[in-house]
PDB file of C-alpha atoms in Angstrom:
ATOM      1  CA  UNK A  69     -13.553 -64.754  -9.004  1.00  0.00           C
ATOM      2  CA  UNK A  70     -10.487 -63.408 -11.084  1.00  0.00           C
ATOM      3  CA  UNK A  71      -7.065 -63.192  -8.794  1.00  0.00           C
ATOM      4  CA  UNK A  72      -5.590 -59.654  -8.300  1.00  0.00           C
ATOM      5  CA  UNK A  73      -2.405 -59.658  -9.998  1.00  0.00           C
ATOM      6  CA  UNK A  74       0.365 -58.766  -7.707  1.00  0.00           C
ATOM      7  CA  UNK A  75       2.757 -55.802  -8.337  1.00  0.00           C
ATOM      8  CA  UNK A  76       5.985 -57.687  -8.882  1.00  0.00           C
ATOM      9  CA  UNK A  77       9.371 -55.758  -8.022  1.00  0.00           C
ATOM     10  CA  UNK A  78      11.558 -55.947 -10.448  1.00  0.00           C
ATOM     11  CA  UNK A  79      15.560 -54.230 -10.666  1.00  0.00           C
ATOM     12  CA  UNK A  80      17.148 -53.574 -13.804  1.00  0.00           C
ATOM     13  CA  UNK A  81      21.278 -53.090 -13.734  1.00  0.00           C
ATOM     14  CA  UNK A  82      24.418 -52.993 -15.959  1.00  0.00           C
ATOM     15  CA  UNK A  83      27.928 -51.726 -16.125  1.00  0.00           C
ATOM     16  CA  UNK A  84      28.771 -48.516 -17.013  1.00  0.00           C
ATOM     17  CA  UNK A  85      27.786 -47.491 -20.769  1.00  0.00           C
ATOM     18  CA  UNK A  86      25.897 -50.615 -21.081  1.00  0.00           C
ATOM     19  CA  UNK A  87      22.295 -48.585 -22.009  1.00  0.00           C
ATOM     20  CA  UNK A  88      19.734 -49.162 -19.116  1.00  0.00           C
ATOM     21  CA  UNK A  89      18.523 -45.480 -19.044  1.00  0.00           C
ATOM     22  CA  UNK A  90      18.069 -46.007 -22.879  1.00  0.00           C
ATOM     23  CA  UNK A  91      16.278 -49.676 -22.211  1.00  0.00           C
ATOM     24  CA  UNK A  92      14.495 -47.826 -19.120  1.00  0.00           C
ATOM     25  CA  UNK A  93      12.725 -45.305 -21.607  1.00  0.00           C
ATOM     26  CA  UNK A  94      11.773 -48.077 -23.805  1.00  0.00           C
ATOM     27  CA  UNK A  95       9.523 -49.677 -20.289  1.00  0.00           C
ATOM     28  CA  UNK A  96       8.181 -46.162 -19.852  1.00  0.00           C
ATOM     29  CA  UNK A  97       6.551 -46.218 -23.185  1.00  0.00           C
ATOM     30  CA  UNK A  98       4.941 -49.322 -22.369  1.00  0.00           C
ATOM     31  CA  UNK A  99       3.786 -46.975 -19.065  1.00  0.00           C
ATOM     32  CA  UNK A 100       5.835 -49.372 -16.592  1.00  0.00           C
ATOM     33  CA  UNK A 101       7.178 -46.995 -13.759  1.00  0.00           C
ATOM     34  CA  UNK A 102      10.584 -46.437 -13.262  1.00  0.00           C
ATOM     35  CA  UNK A 103      12.323 -45.820  -9.864  1.00  0.00           C
ATOM     36  CA  UNK A 104      15.955 -44.299 -10.810  1.00  0.00           C
ATOM     37  CA  UNK A 105      17.704 -45.243  -8.030  1.00  0.00           C
ATOM     38  CA  UNK A 106      20.819 -43.549  -8.358  1.00  0.00           C
ATOM     39  CA  UNK A 107      19.471 -40.211  -9.436  1.00  0.00           C
ATOM     40  CA  UNK A 108      16.693 -40.310  -6.415  1.00  0.00           C
ATOM     41  CA  UNK A 109      19.795 -41.356  -4.556  1.00  0.00           C
ATOM     42  CA  UNK A 110      21.380 -37.827  -5.700  1.00  0.00           C
ATOM     43  CA  UNK A 111      18.229 -36.136  -4.626  1.00  0.00           C
ATOM     44  CA  UNK A 112      18.011 -37.494  -1.217  1.00  0.00           C
ATOM     45  CA  UNK A 113      21.953 -36.104  -0.038  1.00  0.00           C
ATOM     46  CA  UNK A 114      20.879 -32.802  -0.466  1.00  0.00           C
ATOM     47  CA  UNK A 115      17.011 -32.739   0.374  1.00  0.00           C
ATOM     48  CA  UNK A 116      16.925 -35.197   3.133  1.00  0.00           C
ATOM     49  CA  UNK A 117      17.468 -33.435   6.580  1.00  0.00           C
ATOM     50  CA  UNK A 118      18.776 -36.959   8.369  1.00  0.00           C
ATOM     51  CA  UNK A 119      20.853 -38.375   5.761  1.00  0.00           C
ATOM     52  CA  UNK A 120      22.010 -34.194   5.377  1.00  0.00           C
ATOM     53  CA  UNK A 121      23.304 -34.539   9.354  1.00  0.00           C
ATOM     54  CA  UNK A 122      24.819 -37.773   8.341  1.00  0.00           C
ATOM     55  CA  UNK A 123      26.918 -37.312   5.783  1.00  0.00           C
ATOM     56  CA  UNK A 124      28.185 -33.908   7.520  1.00  0.00           C
ATOM     57  CA  UNK A 125      29.267 -36.264  10.752  1.00  0.00           C
ATOM     58  CA  UNK A 126      30.738 -38.170   7.748  1.00  0.00           C
ATOM     59  CA  UNK A 127      32.699 -35.805   5.763  1.00  0.00           C
ATOM     60  CA  UNK A 128      32.320 -32.441   7.988  1.00  0.00           C
ATOM     61  CA  UNK A 129      30.350 -29.234   6.838  1.00  0.00           C
ATOM     62  CA  UNK A 130      32.522 -29.132   4.003  1.00  0.00           C
ATOM     63  CA  UNK A 131      30.357 -31.871   2.548  1.00  0.00           C
ATOM     64  CA  UNK A 132      27.631 -29.417   1.272  1.00  0.00           C
ATOM     65  CA  UNK A 133      28.181 -25.304  -0.162  1.00  0.00           C
ATOM     66  CA  UNK A 134      26.824 -22.155   1.722  1.00  0.00           C
ATOM     67  CA  UNK A 135      23.586 -22.845  -0.318  1.00  0.00           C
ATOM     68  CA  UNK A 136      22.981 -26.410   1.289  1.00  0.00           C
ATOM     69  CA  UNK A 137      24.096 -28.471  -2.547  1.00  0.00           C
ATOM     70  CA  UNK A 138      26.031 -31.183  -1.880  1.00  0.00           C
ATOM     71  CA  UNK A 139      30.352 -30.787  -2.716  1.00  0.00           C
ATOM     72  CA  UNK A 140      30.741 -33.397  -5.006  1.00  0.00           C
ATOM     73  CA  UNK A 141      34.220 -32.646  -5.203  1.00  0.00           C
ATOM     74  CA  UNK A 142      35.072 -33.049  -1.155  1.00  0.00           C
ATOM     75  CA  UNK A 143      33.787 -36.148  -0.839  1.00  0.00           C
ATOM     76  CA  UNK A 144      34.731 -38.111  -3.488  1.00  0.00           C
ATOM     77  CA  UNK A 145      38.039 -36.671  -2.969  1.00  0.00           C
ATOM     78  CA  UNK A 146      37.818 -38.723   0.313  1.00  0.00           C
ATOM     79  CA  UNK A 147      36.019 -41.561  -0.778  1.00  0.00           C
ATOM     80  CA  UNK A 148      38.465 -41.880  -3.689  1.00  0.00           C
ATOM     81  CA  UNK A 149      41.410 -42.144  -1.168  1.00  0.00           C
ATOM     82  CA  UNK A 150      39.944 -44.275   1.881  1.00  0.00           C
ATOM     83  CA  UNK A 151      37.493 -47.269   0.578  1.00  0.00           C
ATOM     84  CA  UNK A 152      35.904 -47.571   4.346  1.00  0.00           C
ATOM     85  CA  UNK A 153      34.827 -43.796   4.269  1.00  0.00           C
ATOM     86  CA  UNK A 154      32.869 -45.204   0.983  1.00  0.00           C
ATOM     87  CA  UNK A 155      31.848 -48.300   2.827  1.00  0.00           C
ATOM     88  CA  UNK A 156      29.957 -45.802   5.648  1.00  0.00           C
ATOM     89  CA  UNK A 157      28.382 -43.393   3.338  1.00  0.00           C
ATOM     90  CA  UNK A 158      27.017 -46.758   1.608  1.00  0.00           C
ATOM     91  CA  UNK A 159      25.528 -47.679   4.939  1.00  0.00           C
ATOM     92  CA  UNK A 160      24.104 -43.877   5.091  1.00  0.00           C
ATOM     93  CA  UNK A 161      22.627 -43.840   1.702  1.00  0.00           C
ATOM     94  CA  UNK A 162      21.816 -47.290   0.911  1.00  0.00           C
ATOM     95  CA  UNK A 163      18.989 -47.176   3.547  1.00  0.00           C
ATOM     96  CA  UNK A 164      17.437 -43.893   2.840  1.00  0.00           C
ATOM     97  CA  UNK A 165      17.071 -44.905  -1.098  1.00  0.00           C
ATOM     98  CA  UNK A 166      15.387 -48.561   0.088  1.00  0.00           C
ATOM     99  CA  UNK A 167      13.056 -46.386   2.188  1.00  0.00           C
ATOM    100  CA  UNK A 168      12.006 -43.998  -0.099  1.00  0.00           C
ATOM    101  CA  UNK A 169      11.920 -46.632  -2.973  1.00  0.00           C
ATOM    102  CA  UNK A 170       9.799 -48.207  -1.179  1.00  0.00           C
ATOM    103  CA  UNK A 171       7.503 -45.688  -0.128  1.00  0.00           C
ATOM    104  CA  UNK A 172       7.666 -45.049  -4.183  1.00  0.00           C
ATOM    105  CA  UNK A 173       7.129 -48.873  -4.667  1.00  0.00           C
ATOM    106  CA  UNK A 174       3.626 -49.109  -2.645  1.00  0.00           C
ATOM    107  CA  UNK A 175       2.014 -45.925  -3.936  1.00  0.00           C
ATOM    108  CA  UNK A 176       2.270 -47.704  -7.582  1.00  0.00           C
ATOM    109  CA  UNK A 177      -1.177 -49.411  -8.546  1.00  0.00           C
ATOM    110  CA  UNK A 178      -2.519 -50.688 -11.765  1.00  0.00           C
ATOM    111  CA  UNK A 179       0.581 -52.152 -13.273  1.00  0.00           C
ATOM    112  CA  UNK A 180       1.944 -55.573 -13.390  1.00  0.00           C
ATOM    113  CA  UNK A 181       5.564 -54.672 -12.175  1.00  0.00           C
ATOM    114  CA  UNK A 182       7.565 -51.703 -11.622  1.00  0.00           C
ATOM    115  CA  UNK A 183      10.989 -51.274 -12.378  1.00  0.00           C
ATOM    116  CA  UNK A 184      14.285 -50.405  -9.995  1.00  0.00           C
ATOM    117  CA  UNK A 185      16.876 -48.999 -12.111  1.00  0.00           C
ATOM    118  CA  UNK A 186      20.334 -49.077 -10.258  1.00  0.00           C
ATOM    119  CA  UNK A 187      24.014 -49.636 -10.767  1.00  0.00           C
ATOM    120  CA  UNK A 188      24.631 -51.941  -7.762  1.00  0.00           C
ATOM    121  CA  UNK A 189      21.956 -54.060  -7.114  1.00  0.00           C
ATOM    122  CA  UNK A 190      23.808 -57.513  -6.623  1.00  0.00           C
ATOM    123  CA  UNK A 191      26.707 -55.096  -4.803  1.00  0.00           C
ATOM    124  CA  UNK A 192      24.627 -54.039  -2.171  1.00  0.00           C
ATOM    125  CA  UNK A 193      21.916 -56.485  -1.577  1.00  0.00           C
ATOM    126  CA  UNK A 194      18.714 -55.240  -3.147  1.00  0.00           C
ATOM    127  CA  UNK A 195      18.434 -58.219  -6.005  1.00  0.00           C
ATOM    128  CA  UNK A 196      17.127 -60.129  -2.229  1.00  0.00           C
ATOM    129  CA  UNK A 197      13.861 -57.203  -1.907  1.00  0.00           C
ATOM    130  CA  UNK A 198      13.028 -57.954  -6.165  1.00  0.00           C
ATOM    131  CA  UNK A 199      11.205 -60.416  -7.684  1.00  0.00           C
ATOM    132  CA  UNK A 200      13.649 -60.392 -10.990  1.00  0.00           C
ATOM    133  CA  UNK A 201      16.513 -58.932 -12.296  1.00  0.00           C
ATOM    134  CA  UNK A 202      17.319 -58.017 -15.447  1.00  0.00           C
ATOM    135  CA  UNK A 203      21.010 -57.443 -16.889  1.00  0.00           C
ATOM    136  CA  UNK A 204      21.384 -54.947 -19.740  1.00  0.00           C
ATOM    137  CA  UNK A 205      24.567 -56.375 -21.323  1.00  0.00           C
ATOM    138  CA  UNK A 206      27.087 -54.770 -23.957  1.00  0.00           C
ATOM    139  CA  UNK A 207      30.757 -55.646 -25.128  1.00  0.00           C
ATOM    140  CA  UNK A 208      33.089 -53.740 -22.864  1.00  0.00           C
ATOM    141  CA  UNK A 209      34.593 -51.723 -25.942  1.00  0.00           C
ATOM    142  CA  UNK A 210      31.421 -50.610 -26.714  1.00  0.00           C
ATOM    143  CA  UNK A 211      31.053 -49.653 -23.030  1.00  0.00           C
ATOM    144  CA  UNK A 212      33.848 -47.667 -22.878  1.00  0.00           C
ATOM    145  CA  UNK A 213      32.917 -45.435 -26.338  1.00  0.00           C
ATOM    146  CA  UNK A 214      30.035 -44.451 -25.128  1.00  0.00           C
ATOM    147  CA  UNK A 215      31.291 -43.285 -21.766  1.00  0.00           C
ATOM    148  CA  UNK A 216      33.533 -41.776 -23.121  1.00  0.00           C
ATOM    149  CA  UNK A 217      31.532 -39.967 -25.910  1.00  0.00           C
ATOM    150  CA  UNK A 218      29.163 -39.265 -23.166  1.00  0.00           C
ATOM    151  CA  UNK A 219      31.296 -38.172 -20.022  1.00  0.00           C
ATOM    152  CA  UNK A 220      34.299 -36.592 -22.427  1.00  0.00           C
ATOM    153  CA  UNK A 221      36.798 -38.280 -20.413  1.00  0.00           C
ATOM    154  CA  UNK A 222      40.117 -40.818 -21.343  1.00  0.00           C
ATOM    155  CA  UNK A 223      40.002 -44.007 -21.990  1.00  0.00           C
ATOM    156  CA  UNK A 224      41.725 -44.540 -18.714  1.00  0.00           C
ATOM    157  CA  UNK A 225      39.377 -43.279 -16.991  1.00  0.00           C
ATOM    158  CA  UNK A 226      36.097 -45.008 -18.130  1.00  0.00           C
ATOM    159  CA  UNK A 227      39.002 -48.654 -17.865  1.00  0.00           C
ATOM    160  CA  UNK A 228      39.334 -47.494 -14.010  1.00  0.00           C
ATOM    161  CA  UNK A 229      35.741 -47.180 -13.285  1.00  0.00           C
ATOM    162  CA  UNK A 230      34.342 -50.503 -15.004  1.00  0.00           C
ATOM    163  CA  UNK A 231      37.089 -52.203 -13.101  1.00  0.00           C
ATOM    164  CA  UNK A 232      35.808 -51.148 -10.105  1.00  0.00           C
ATOM    165  CA  UNK A 233      32.255 -52.412 -10.891  1.00  0.00           C
ATOM    166  CA  UNK A 234      31.564 -56.222 -10.435  1.00  0.00           C
ATOM    167  CA  UNK A 235      32.476 -57.829 -13.940  1.00  0.00           C
ATOM    168  CA  UNK A 236      29.528 -57.858 -16.275  1.00  0.00           C
ATOM    169  CA  UNK A 237      29.291 -61.473 -16.935  1.00  0.00           C
ATOM    170  CA  UNK A 238      29.019 -62.363 -12.843  1.00  0.00           C
ATOM    171  CA  UNK A 239      25.748 -59.839 -13.518  1.00  0.00           C
ATOM    172  CA  UNK A 240      24.640 -62.057 -16.596  1.00  0.00           C
ATOM    173  CA  UNK A 241      25.027 -65.207 -14.109  1.00  0.00           C
ATOM    174  CA  UNK A 242      22.860 -64.022 -11.471  1.00  0.00           C
ATOM    175  CA  UNK A 243      20.010 -62.279 -13.753  1.00  0.00           C
ATOM    176  CA  UNK A 244      16.713 -63.573 -14.834  1.00  0.00           C
ATOM    177  CA  UNK A 245      16.784 -61.797 -17.888  1.00  0.00           C
ATOM    178  CA  UNK A 246      19.452 -60.187 -19.731  1.00  0.00           C
ATOM    179  CA  UNK A 247      19.018 -57.673 -22.906  1.00  0.00           C
ATOM    180  CA  UNK A 248      21.975 -57.299 -24.412  1.00  0.00           C
ATOM    181  CA  UNK A 249      22.278 -53.875 -25.855  1.00  0.00           C
ATOM    182  CA  UNK A 250      24.980 -53.779 -28.560  1.00  0.00           C
ATOM    183  CA  UNK A 251      24.277 -52.000 -31.175  1.00  0.00           C
ATOM    184  CA  UNK A 252      23.514 -54.472 -33.497  1.00  0.00           C
ATOM    185  CA  UNK A 253      20.690 -56.531 -31.797  1.00  0.00           C
ATOM    186  CA  UNK A 254      17.012 -54.550 -31.870  1.00  0.00           C
ATOM    187  CA  UNK A 255      16.545 -53.716 -28.443  1.00  0.00           C
ATOM    188  CA  UNK A 256      12.449 -53.313 -28.767  1.00  0.00           C
ATOM    189  CA  UNK A 257      12.273 -56.920 -29.320  1.00  0.00           C
ATOM    190  CA  UNK A 258      13.552 -58.243 -26.232  1.00  0.00           C
ATOM    191  CA  UNK A 259      12.029 -55.378 -24.205  1.00  0.00           C
ATOM    192  CA  UNK A 260       9.001 -56.542 -25.080  1.00  0.00           C
ATOM    193  CA  UNK A 261       9.404 -60.364 -24.830  1.00  0.00           C
ATOM    194  CA  UNK A 262      10.358 -59.638 -20.989  1.00  0.00           C
ATOM    195  CA  UNK A 263       7.507 -57.076 -20.626  1.00  0.00           C
ATOM    196  CA  UNK A 264       4.912 -59.812 -21.435  1.00  0.00           C
ATOM    197  CA  UNK A 265       6.654 -62.305 -19.473  1.00  0.00           C
ATOM    198  CA  UNK A 266       6.092 -60.264 -16.489  1.00  0.00           C
ATOM    199  CA  UNK A 267       2.916 -59.242 -17.178  1.00  0.00           C
ATOM    200  CA  UNK A 268       2.240 -63.008 -16.989  1.00  0.00           C
ATOM    201  CA  UNK A 269       3.939 -63.591 -13.786  1.00  0.00           C
ATOM    202  CA  UNK A 270       2.425 -60.806 -12.010  1.00  0.00           C
ATOM    203  CA  UNK A 271      -1.205 -62.738 -12.206  1.00  0.00           C
ATOM    204  CA  UNK A 272       0.812 -65.807 -10.958  1.00  0.00           C
ATOM    205  CA  UNK A 273       0.211 -65.743  -6.766  1.00  0.00           C
TER     206      UNK A 273
END
């Protein structure tokens, strides 16, 4: 009797400007389901009653506008100067996203693996709950230019954001698979090679 393939849980991460979303889009063309954890976190912060209550207790009623939308400026203004508040916010958001992501994962079927796209896979310890992690990497200057063009922000702002993130070299060291998105090496062959490997791994019990 042929063994039923197990759906692997695969994370995909990388520093700001590395091009994670572009790579995820390629995986999606291969019918791989992708859970965008950071986007989902934003949705949950405006729609999950329990999480909303926790955020109000932490930042006050001003955390939301009268229409119930998250007041990002109010929150970011506080956490930028108060690292402890940022830790407390993450302690609220991460479990909510983990619960939501788990429910999403269980709803998937008929695929060899799912992808979880998130900026803080290693920092938040999410890698411990995954079978494999893919890291998307790019030269720092390329990343800076991409974010400057995408967000319309000055170089100093991008460099500050990069400085607050886990060094990309550390992520590469920890990765099971690495995709180089430097604008020179073709992405599709790299994605296809990993896709084939993960398909093979899903049949191993």
